[in-house]
Coordinates of N, CA and C in Angstrom, one line a residue:
X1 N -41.5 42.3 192.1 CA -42.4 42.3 190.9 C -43.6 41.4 191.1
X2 N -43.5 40.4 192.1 CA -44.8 39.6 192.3 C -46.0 40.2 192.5
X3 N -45.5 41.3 193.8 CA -46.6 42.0 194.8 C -46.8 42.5 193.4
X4 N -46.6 43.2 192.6 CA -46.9 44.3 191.5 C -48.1 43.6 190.8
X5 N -47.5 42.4 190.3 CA -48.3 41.4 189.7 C -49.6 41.1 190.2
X6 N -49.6 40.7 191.7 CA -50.6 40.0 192.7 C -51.7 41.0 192.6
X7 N -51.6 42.6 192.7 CA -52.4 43.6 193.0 C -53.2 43.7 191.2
X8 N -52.3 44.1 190.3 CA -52.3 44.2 188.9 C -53.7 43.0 188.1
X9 N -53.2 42.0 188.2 CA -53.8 41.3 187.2 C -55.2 41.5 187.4
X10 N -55.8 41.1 189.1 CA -57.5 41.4 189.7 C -57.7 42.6 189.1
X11 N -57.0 43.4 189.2 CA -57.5 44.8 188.5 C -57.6 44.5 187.3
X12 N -56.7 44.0 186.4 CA -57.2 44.2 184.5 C -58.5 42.9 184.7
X13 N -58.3 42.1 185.2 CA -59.7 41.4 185.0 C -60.5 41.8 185.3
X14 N -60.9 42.4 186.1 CA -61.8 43.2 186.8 C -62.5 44.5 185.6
X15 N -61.5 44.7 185.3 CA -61.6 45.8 184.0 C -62.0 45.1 182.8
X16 N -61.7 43.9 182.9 CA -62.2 43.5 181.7 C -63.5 43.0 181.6
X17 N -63.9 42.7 182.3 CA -65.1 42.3 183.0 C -66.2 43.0 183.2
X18 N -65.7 44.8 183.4 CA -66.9 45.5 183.1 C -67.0 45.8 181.6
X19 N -65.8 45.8 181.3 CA -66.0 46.0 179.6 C -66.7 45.1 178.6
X20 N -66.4 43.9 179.3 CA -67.3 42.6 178.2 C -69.1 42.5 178.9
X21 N -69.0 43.3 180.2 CA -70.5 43.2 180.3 C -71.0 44.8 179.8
X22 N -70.2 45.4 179.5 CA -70.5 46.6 178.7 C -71.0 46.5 177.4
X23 N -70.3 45.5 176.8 CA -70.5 45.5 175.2 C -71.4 44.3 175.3
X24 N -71.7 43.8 175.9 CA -73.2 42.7 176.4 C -74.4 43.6 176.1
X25 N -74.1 44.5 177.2 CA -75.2 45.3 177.8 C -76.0 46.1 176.0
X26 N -74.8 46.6 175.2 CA -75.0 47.1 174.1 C -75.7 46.1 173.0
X27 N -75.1 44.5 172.9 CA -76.0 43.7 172.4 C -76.9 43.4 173.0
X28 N -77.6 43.9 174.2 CA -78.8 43.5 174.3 C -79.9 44.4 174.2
X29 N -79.5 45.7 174.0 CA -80.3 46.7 173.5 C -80.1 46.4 171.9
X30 N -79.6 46.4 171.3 CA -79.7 46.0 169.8 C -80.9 45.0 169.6
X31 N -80.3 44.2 170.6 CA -81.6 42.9 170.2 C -83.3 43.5 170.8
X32 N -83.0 43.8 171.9 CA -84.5 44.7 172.1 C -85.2 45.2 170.8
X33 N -84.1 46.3 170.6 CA -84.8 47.1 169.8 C -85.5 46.6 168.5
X34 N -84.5 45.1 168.0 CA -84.7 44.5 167.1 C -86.0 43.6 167.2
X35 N -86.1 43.2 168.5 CA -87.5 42.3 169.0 C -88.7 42.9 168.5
X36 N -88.5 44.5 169.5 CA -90.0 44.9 169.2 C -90.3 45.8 167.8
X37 N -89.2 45.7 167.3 CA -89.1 46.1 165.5 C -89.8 45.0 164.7
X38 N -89.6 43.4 165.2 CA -90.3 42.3 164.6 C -91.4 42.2 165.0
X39 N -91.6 42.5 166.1 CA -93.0 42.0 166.9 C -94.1 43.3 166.0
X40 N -93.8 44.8 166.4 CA -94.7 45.4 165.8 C -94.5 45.8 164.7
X41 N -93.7 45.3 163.5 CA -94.1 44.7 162.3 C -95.4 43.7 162.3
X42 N -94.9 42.9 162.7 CA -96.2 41.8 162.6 C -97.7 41.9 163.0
X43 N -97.9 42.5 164.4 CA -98.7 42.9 164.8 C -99.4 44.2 163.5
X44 N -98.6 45.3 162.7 CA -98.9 46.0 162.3 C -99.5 45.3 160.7
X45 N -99.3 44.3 160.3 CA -99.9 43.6 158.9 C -101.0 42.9 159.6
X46 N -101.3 42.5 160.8 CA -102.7 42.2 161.2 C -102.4 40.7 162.0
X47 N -101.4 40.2 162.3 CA -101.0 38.9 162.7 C -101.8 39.3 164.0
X48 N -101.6 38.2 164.8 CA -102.4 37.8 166.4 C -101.0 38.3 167.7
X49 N -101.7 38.3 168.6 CA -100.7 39.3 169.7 C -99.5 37.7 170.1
X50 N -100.1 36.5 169.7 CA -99.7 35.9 170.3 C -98.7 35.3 169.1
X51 N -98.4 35.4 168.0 CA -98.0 35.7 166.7 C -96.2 36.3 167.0
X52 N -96.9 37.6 167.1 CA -96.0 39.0 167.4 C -95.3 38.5 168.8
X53 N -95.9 38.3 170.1 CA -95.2 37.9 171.1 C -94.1 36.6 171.1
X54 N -94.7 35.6 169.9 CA -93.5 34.9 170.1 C -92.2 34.9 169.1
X55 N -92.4 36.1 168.4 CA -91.8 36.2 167.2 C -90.6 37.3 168.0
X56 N -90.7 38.2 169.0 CA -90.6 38.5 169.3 C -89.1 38.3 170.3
X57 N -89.9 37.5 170.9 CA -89.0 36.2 172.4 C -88.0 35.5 171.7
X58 N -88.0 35.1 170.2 CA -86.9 34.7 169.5 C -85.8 35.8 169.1
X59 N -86.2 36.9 169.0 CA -85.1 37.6 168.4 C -84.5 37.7 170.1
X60 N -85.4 38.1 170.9 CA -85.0 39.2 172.3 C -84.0 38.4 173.0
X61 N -83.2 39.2 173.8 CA -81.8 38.4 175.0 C -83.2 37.1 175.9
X62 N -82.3 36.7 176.2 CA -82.5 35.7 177.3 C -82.9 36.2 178.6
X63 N -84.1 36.1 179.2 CA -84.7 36.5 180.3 C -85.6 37.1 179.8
X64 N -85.9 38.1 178.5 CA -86.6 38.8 178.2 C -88.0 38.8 178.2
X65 N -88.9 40.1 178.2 CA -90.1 39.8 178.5 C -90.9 40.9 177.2
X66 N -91.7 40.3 176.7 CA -92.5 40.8 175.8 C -93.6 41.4 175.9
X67 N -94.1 42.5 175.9 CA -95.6 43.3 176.0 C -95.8 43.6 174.9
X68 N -97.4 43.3 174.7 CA -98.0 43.9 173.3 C -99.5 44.3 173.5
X69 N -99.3 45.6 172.9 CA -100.6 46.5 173.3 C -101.1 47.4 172.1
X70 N -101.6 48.3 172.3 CA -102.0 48.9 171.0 C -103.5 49.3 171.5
X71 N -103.5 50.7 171.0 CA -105.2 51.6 171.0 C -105.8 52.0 169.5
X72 N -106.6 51.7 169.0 CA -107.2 52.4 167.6 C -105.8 52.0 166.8
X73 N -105.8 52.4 165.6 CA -104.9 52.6 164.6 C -103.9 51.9 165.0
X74 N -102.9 52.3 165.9 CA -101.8 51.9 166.6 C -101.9 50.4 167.6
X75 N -100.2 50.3 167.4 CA -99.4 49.1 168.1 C -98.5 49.3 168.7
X76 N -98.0 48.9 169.7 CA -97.1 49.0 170.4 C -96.1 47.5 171.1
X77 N -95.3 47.5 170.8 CA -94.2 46.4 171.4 C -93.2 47.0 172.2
X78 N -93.3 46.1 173.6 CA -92.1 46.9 174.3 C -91.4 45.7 174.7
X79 N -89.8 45.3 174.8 CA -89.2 44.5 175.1 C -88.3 45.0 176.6
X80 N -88.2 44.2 177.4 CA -87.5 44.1 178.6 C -86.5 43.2 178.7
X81 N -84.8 43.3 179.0 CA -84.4 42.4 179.2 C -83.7 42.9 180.7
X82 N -83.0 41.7 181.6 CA -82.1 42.2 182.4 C -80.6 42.8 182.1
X83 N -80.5 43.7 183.3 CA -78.4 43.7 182.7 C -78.2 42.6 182.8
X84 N -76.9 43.0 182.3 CA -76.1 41.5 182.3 C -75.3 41.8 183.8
X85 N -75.3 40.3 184.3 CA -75.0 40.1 185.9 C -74.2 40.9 186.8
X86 N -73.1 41.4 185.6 CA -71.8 41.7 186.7 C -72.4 43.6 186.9
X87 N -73.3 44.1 185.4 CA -73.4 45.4 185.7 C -74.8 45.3 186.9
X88 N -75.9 44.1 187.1 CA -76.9 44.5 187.3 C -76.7 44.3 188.9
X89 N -75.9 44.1 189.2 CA -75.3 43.5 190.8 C -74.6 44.8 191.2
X90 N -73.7 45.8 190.4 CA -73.3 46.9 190.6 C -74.5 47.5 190.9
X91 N -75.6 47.9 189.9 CA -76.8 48.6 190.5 C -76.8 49.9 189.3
X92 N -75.9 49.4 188.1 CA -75.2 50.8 187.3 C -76.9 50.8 186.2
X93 N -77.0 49.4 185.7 CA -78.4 49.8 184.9 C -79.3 48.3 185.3
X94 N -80.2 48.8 185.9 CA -81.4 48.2 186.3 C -82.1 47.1 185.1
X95 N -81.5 47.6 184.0 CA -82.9 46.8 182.8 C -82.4 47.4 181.3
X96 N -82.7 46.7 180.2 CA -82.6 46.9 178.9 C -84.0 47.0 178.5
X97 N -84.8 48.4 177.7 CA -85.9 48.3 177.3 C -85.8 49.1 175.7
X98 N -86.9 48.2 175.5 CA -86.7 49.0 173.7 C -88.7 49.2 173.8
X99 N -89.0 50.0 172.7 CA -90.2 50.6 172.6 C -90.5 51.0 171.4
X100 N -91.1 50.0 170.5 CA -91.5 50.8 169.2 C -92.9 50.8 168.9
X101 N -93.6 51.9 168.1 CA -95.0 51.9 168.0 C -95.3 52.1 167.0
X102 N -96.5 51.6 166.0 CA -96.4 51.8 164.4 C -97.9 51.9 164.2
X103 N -98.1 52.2 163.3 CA -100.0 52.4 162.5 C -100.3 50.8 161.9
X104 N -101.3 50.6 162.3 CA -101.7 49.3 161.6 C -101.9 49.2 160.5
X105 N -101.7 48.6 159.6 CA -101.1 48.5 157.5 C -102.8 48.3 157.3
X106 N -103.6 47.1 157.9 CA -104.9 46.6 157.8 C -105.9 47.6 157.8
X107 N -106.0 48.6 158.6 CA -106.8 49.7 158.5 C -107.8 49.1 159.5
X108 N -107.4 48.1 160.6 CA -108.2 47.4 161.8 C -108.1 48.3 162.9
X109 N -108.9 48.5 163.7 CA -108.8 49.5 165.2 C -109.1 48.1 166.0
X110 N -108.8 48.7 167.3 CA -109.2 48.0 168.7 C -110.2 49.1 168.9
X111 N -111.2 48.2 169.8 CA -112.0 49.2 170.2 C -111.4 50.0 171.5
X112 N -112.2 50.8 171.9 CA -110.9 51.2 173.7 C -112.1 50.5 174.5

Protein backbone atom coordinates (compact mmCIF):
# COMPACT_ATOMS: atom_id res chain seq x y z
CA UNK A 1 0.00 0.00 0.00
CA UNK A 2 2.97 2.44 0.35
CA UNK A 3 4.13 2.19 -3.32
CA UNK A 4 0.25 2.93 -4.05
CA UNK A 5 0.50 5.86 -1.75
CA UNK A 6 4.10 7.11 -2.99
CA UNK A 7 2.76 7.35 -6.78
CA UNK A 8 -0.98 8.60 -5.70
CA UNK A 9 -0.67 11.53 -3.51
CA UNK A 10 1.96 13.71 -6.29
CA UNK A 11 -0.77 12.94 -8.54
CA UNK A 12 -3.83 14.48 -6.37
CA UNK A 13 -1.63 17.44 -5.63
CA UNK A 14 -0.63 17.88 -8.74
CA UNK A 15 -4.39 17.89 -9.58
CA UNK A 16 -5.06 20.07 -7.17
CA UNK A 17 -2.78 22.46 -8.21
CA UNK A 18 -4.11 22.84 -11.65
CA UNK A 19 -7.48 23.26 -10.20
CA UNK A 20 -6.71 26.05 -7.69
CA UNK A 21 -4.64 27.77 -10.61
CA UNK A 22 -7.74 27.24 -12.60
CA UNK A 23 -10.17 28.95 -10.37
CA UNK A 24 -7.27 31.80 -10.06
CA UNK A 25 -7.11 32.01 -13.55
CA UNK A 26 -11.15 32.63 -13.49
CA UNK A 27 -10.62 35.36 -10.64
CA UNK A 28 -8.49 37.04 -12.63
CA UNK A 29 -10.51 37.57 -15.57
CA UNK A 30 -13.35 38.72 -13.29
CA UNK A 31 -11.14 41.24 -11.94
CA UNK A 32 -9.95 42.41 -15.52
CA UNK A 33 -13.12 42.62 -16.67
CA UNK A 34 -14.08 44.50 -13.54
CA UNK A 35 -10.85 46.97 -13.92
CA UNK A 36 -11.60 48.06 -17.30
CA UNK A 37 -15.47 48.37 -16.36
CA UNK A 38 -14.04 51.06 -13.71
CA UNK A 39 -11.55 52.60 -15.71
CA UNK A 40 -13.93 53.28 -18.69
CA UNK A 41 -16.60 54.38 -16.51
CA UNK A 42 -14.47 57.08 -15.42
CA UNK A 43 -12.79 57.92 -18.32
CA UNK A 44 -16.45 58.00 -19.92
CA UNK A 45 -17.94 61.01 -17.24
CA UNK A 46 -14.79 62.96 -18.42
CA UNK A 47 -12.07 62.14 -15.60
CA UNK A 48 -8.18 62.22 -16.84
CA UNK A 49 -6.56 59.01 -18.45
CA UNK A 50 -4.39 59.15 -15.48
CA UNK A 51 -7.58 59.09 -13.09
CA UNK A 52 -9.05 55.96 -14.95
CA UNK A 53 -5.50 54.22 -15.16
CA UNK A 54 -5.13 54.23 -11.58
CA UNK A 55 -8.49 53.44 -10.66
CA UNK A 56 -8.12 50.84 -12.60
CA UNK A 57 -4.58 49.14 -11.23
CA UNK A 58 -6.60 48.90 -7.90
CA UNK A 59 -9.32 46.83 -8.91
CA UNK A 60 -6.87 44.62 -11.54
CA UNK A 61 -4.77 41.16 -10.35
CA UNK A 62 -1.27 41.84 -9.56
CA UNK A 63 1.13 42.26 -12.36
CA UNK A 64 -1.46 43.88 -14.35
CA UNK A 65 -1.09 46.41 -16.96
CA UNK A 66 -3.48 49.16 -17.85
CA UNK A 67 -4.16 50.83 -21.38
CA UNK A 68 -6.30 53.67 -22.08
CA UNK A 69 -7.22 54.99 -25.39
CA UNK A 70 -10.22 56.24 -27.06
CA UNK A 71 -11.06 58.03 -30.71
CA UNK A 72 -13.97 60.77 -31.09
CA UNK A 73 -16.94 59.89 -28.89
CA UNK A 74 -15.42 56.71 -27.66
CA UNK A 75 -13.13 55.07 -24.87
CA UNK A 76 -11.49 52.29 -24.49
CA UNK A 77 -9.85 50.36 -21.37
CA UNK A 78 -8.03 47.26 -21.82
CA UNK A 79 -6.54 45.28 -18.84
CA UNK A 80 -3.77 42.60 -19.02
CA UNK A 81 -2.85 40.29 -16.41
CA UNK A 82 -0.46 37.20 -16.32
CA UNK A 83 -1.58 33.41 -15.76
CA UNK A 84 -1.14 32.37 -12.82
CA UNK A 85 2.33 30.58 -12.55
CA UNK A 86 1.72 26.92 -12.49
CA UNK A 87 -0.75 27.36 -15.77
CA UNK A 88 1.58 30.05 -17.42
CA UNK A 89 4.81 27.69 -17.14
CA UNK A 90 2.52 24.88 -18.75
CA UNK A 91 2.21 27.30 -21.77
CA UNK A 92 -1.99 26.41 -21.51
CA UNK A 93 -2.95 30.42 -21.40
CA UNK A 94 -0.41 32.98 -22.20
CA UNK A 95 -2.40 36.12 -20.47
CA UNK A 96 -5.72 37.36 -18.95
CA UNK A 97 -7.29 40.26 -20.98
CA UNK A 98 -10.54 42.10 -20.62
CA UNK A 99 -11.63 44.98 -23.12
CA UNK A 100 -14.41 47.35 -22.62
CA UNK A 101 -15.35 50.34 -24.76
CA UNK A 102 -18.16 53.00 -23.97
CA UNK A 103 -19.44 56.60 -25.57
CA UNK A 104 -18.32 59.46 -23.55
CA UNK A 105 -21.43 60.86 -21.12
CA UNK A 106 -19.60 64.61 -21.65
CA UNK A 107 -20.26 64.93 -25.23
CA UNK A 108 -16.11 65.63 -25.48
CA UNK A 109 -14.17 64.03 -28.67
CA UNK A 110 -10.47 63.56 -29.03
CA UNK A 111 -9.36 64.97 -31.90
CA UNK A 112 -7.63 61.97 -34.29
Amino acid sequence: MTAELAVAVPSLLLVLALGLSAVQLGVDRVRCADAAQVGVRLLARGESEAVARAAALRVAPGGAVVEVGGAGAQVEVTVRAPAPPLLGTLGAVPRVEAVVVARREDGWEVEP
